[in-house]
mmCIF file of C-alpha atoms in Angstrom:
data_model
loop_
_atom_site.group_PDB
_atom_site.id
_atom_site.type_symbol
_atom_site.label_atom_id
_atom_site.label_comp_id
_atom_site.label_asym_id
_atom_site.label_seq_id
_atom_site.Cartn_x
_atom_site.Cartn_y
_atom_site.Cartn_z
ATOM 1 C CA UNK A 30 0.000 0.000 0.000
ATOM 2 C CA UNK A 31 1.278 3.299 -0.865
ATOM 3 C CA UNK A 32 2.172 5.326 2.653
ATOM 4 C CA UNK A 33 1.020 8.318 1.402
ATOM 5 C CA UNK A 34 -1.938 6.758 0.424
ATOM 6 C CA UNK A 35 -1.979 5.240 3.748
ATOM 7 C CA UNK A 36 -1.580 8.144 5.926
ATOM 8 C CA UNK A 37 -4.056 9.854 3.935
ATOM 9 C CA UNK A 38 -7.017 7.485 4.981
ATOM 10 C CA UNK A 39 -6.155 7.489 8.433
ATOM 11 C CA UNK A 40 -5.864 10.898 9.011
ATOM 12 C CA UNK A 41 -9.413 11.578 7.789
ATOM 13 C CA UNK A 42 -10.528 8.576 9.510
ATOM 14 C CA UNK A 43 -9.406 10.124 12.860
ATOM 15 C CA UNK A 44 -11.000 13.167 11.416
ATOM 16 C CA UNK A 45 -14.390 11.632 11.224
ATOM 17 C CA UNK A 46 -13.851 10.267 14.619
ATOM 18 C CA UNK A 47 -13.052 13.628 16.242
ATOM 19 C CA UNK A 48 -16.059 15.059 14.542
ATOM 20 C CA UNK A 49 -18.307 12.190 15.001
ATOM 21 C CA UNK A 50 -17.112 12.366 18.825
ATOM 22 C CA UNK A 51 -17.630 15.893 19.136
ATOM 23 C CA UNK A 52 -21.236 15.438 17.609
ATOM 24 C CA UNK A 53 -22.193 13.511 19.953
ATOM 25 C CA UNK A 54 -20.264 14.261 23.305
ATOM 26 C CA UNK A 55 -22.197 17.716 22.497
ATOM 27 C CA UNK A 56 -25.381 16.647 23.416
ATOM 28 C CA UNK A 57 -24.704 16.279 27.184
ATOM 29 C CA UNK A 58 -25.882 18.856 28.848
ATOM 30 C CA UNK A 59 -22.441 20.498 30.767
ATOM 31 C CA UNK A 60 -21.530 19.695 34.398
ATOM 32 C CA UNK A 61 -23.124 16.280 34.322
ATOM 33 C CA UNK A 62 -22.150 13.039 35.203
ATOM 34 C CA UNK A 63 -22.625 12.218 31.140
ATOM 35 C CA UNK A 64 -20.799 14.968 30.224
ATOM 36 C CA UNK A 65 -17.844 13.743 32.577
ATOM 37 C CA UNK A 66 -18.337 10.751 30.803
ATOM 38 C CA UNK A 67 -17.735 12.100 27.354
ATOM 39 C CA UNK A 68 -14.754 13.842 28.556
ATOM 40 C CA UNK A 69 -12.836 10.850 29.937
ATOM 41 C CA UNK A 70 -13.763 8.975 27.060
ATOM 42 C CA UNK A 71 -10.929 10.807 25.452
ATOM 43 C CA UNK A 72 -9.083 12.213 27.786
ATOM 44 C CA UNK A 73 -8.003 9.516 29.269
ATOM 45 C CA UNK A 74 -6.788 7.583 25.879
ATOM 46 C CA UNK A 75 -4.902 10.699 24.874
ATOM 47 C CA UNK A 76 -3.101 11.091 28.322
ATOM 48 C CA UNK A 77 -2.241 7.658 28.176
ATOM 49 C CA UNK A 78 -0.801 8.154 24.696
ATOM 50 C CA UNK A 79 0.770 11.314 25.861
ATOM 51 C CA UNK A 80 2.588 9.628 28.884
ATOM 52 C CA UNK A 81 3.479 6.039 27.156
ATOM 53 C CA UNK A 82 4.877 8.036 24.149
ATOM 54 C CA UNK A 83 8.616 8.669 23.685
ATOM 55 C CA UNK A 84 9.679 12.379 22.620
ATOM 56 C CA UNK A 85 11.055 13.418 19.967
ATOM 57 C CA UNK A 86 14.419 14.468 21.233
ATOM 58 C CA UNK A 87 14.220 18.331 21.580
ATOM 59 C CA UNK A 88 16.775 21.437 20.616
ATOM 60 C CA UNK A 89 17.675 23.011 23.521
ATOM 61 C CA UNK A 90 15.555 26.039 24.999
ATOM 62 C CA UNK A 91 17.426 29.018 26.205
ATOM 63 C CA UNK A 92 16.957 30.335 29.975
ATOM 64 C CA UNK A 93 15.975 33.294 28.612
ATOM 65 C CA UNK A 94 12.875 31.856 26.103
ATOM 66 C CA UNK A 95 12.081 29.364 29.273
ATOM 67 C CA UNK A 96 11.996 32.348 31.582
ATOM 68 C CA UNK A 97 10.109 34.447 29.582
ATOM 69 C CA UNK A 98 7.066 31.434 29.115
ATOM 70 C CA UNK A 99 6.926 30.878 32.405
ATOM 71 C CA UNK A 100 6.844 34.661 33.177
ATOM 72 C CA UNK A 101 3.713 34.636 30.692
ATOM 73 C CA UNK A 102 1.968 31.952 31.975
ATOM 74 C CA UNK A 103 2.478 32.681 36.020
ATOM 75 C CA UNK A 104 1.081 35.999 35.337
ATOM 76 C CA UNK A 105 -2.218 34.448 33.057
ATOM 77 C CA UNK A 106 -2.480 32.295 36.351
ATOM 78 C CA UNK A 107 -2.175 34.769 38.507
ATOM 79 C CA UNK A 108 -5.206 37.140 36.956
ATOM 80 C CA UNK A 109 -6.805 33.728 36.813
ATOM 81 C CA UNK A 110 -6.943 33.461 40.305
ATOM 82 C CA UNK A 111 -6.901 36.266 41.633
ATOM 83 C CA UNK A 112 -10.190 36.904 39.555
ATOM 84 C CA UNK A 113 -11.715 33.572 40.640
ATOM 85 C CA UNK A 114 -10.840 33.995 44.541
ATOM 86 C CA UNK A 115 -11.800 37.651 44.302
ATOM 87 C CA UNK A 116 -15.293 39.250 44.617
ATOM 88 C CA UNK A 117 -17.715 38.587 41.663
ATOM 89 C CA UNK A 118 -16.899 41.132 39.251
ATOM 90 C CA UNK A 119 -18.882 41.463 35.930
ATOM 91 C CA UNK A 120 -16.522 44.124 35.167
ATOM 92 C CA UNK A 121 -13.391 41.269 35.558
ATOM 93 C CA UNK A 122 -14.524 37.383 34.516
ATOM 94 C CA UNK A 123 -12.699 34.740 34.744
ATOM 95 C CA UNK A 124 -12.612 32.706 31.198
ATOM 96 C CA UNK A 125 -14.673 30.221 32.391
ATOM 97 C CA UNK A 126 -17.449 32.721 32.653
ATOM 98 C CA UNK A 127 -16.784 34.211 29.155
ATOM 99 C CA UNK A 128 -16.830 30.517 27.496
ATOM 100 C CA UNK A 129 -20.392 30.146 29.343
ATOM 101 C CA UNK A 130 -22.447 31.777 26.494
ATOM 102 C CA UNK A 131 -20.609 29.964 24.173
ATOM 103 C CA UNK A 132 -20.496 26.663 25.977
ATOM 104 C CA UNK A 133 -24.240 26.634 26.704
ATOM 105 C CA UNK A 134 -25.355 26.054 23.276
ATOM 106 C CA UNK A 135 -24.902 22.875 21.494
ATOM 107 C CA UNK A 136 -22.845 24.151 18.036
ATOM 108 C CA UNK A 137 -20.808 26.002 20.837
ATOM 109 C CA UNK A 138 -20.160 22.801 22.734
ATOM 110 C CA UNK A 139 -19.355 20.892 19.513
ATOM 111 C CA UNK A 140 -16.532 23.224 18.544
ATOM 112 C CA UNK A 141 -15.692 23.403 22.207
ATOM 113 C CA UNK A 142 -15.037 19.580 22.213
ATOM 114 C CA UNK A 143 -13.248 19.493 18.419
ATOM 115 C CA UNK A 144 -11.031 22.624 19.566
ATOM 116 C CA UNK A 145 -10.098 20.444 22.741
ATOM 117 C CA UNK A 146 -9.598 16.583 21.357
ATOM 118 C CA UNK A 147 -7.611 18.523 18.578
ATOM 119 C CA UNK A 148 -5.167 20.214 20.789
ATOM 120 C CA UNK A 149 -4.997 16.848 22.486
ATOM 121 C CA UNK A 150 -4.100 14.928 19.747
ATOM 122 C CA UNK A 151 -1.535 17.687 18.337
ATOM 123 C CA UNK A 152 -0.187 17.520 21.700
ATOM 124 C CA UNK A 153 0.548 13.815 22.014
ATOM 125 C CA UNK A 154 1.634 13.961 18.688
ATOM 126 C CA UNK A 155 4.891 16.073 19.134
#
C-alpha cells in the first residue's frame, strides 16, 4: 500500500472520529455526570498516549525563552486566580465565565469539544 496513500485514509478517519465524537459528546448537557463521561472517554486515551509516548528528542531552549514562558503563563495564572478567589466582578470574569455563552449552546459545545480533542491529539503527537 502506498504510505502516502496510507496516511491519507487514516488521518481523515481520525478526522471523522473527532467530529463524530464531538457530535455527539455535544449533546450532554455540561456539568453532568454524562458529560464527565464524554470527557474521559478521550481524555483519558490521549493522556495515556501522551505519557506512554517517547519524545522526539528536543533542541535546547534558552533560559531566557524558558523564563520568559513561564513569566507569561504565572502571570495568566495569577489574573486567573486572583479573579476567581476575588469578589464577583462582571466588570473582571474569569474565562470560564466568558466561554459560558458559548459553551451553553450545542454548536458552541461541539466546537468546544473538536477545539479540545484537537489540541490533544496535536499535543501527544509532538
Amino acid at each position: 500500500m502506498d504510505p502516502v496513500r496510507h496516511s491519507v485514509r487514516r488521518r481523515a478517519a481520525v478526522t471523522a472520529a473527532v467530529v463524530a465524537y464531538a457530535l455527539t459528546a455535544a449533546i450532554c448537557r455540561p456539568l453532568t455526570w454524562p458529560a464527565l463521561g464524554a470527557v474521559l472517554i478521550a481524555g483519558v486515551p490521549l493522556c495515556w498516549i501522551g505519557v506512554r509516548r517517547r519524545p522526539r528528542r528536543a533542541e535546547p531552549v534558552g533560559a531566557r525563552s524558558a523564563a520568559v514562558w513561564l513569566g507569561v503563563a504565572g502571570l495568566a495564572a495569577a489574573f486567573e486566580l486572583s479573579v476567581w478567589l476575588g469578589p464577583d466582578d462582571a466588570a473582571h470574569p474569569t474565562l470560564s465565565t466568558l466561554a459560558d455563552p458559548l459553551l451553553s449552546t450545542y454548536p458552541g459545545r461541539v466546537v468546544g469539544y473538536l477545539l479540545w480533542v484537537s489540541a490533544g491529539l496535536w499535543l501527544v503527537s509532538r
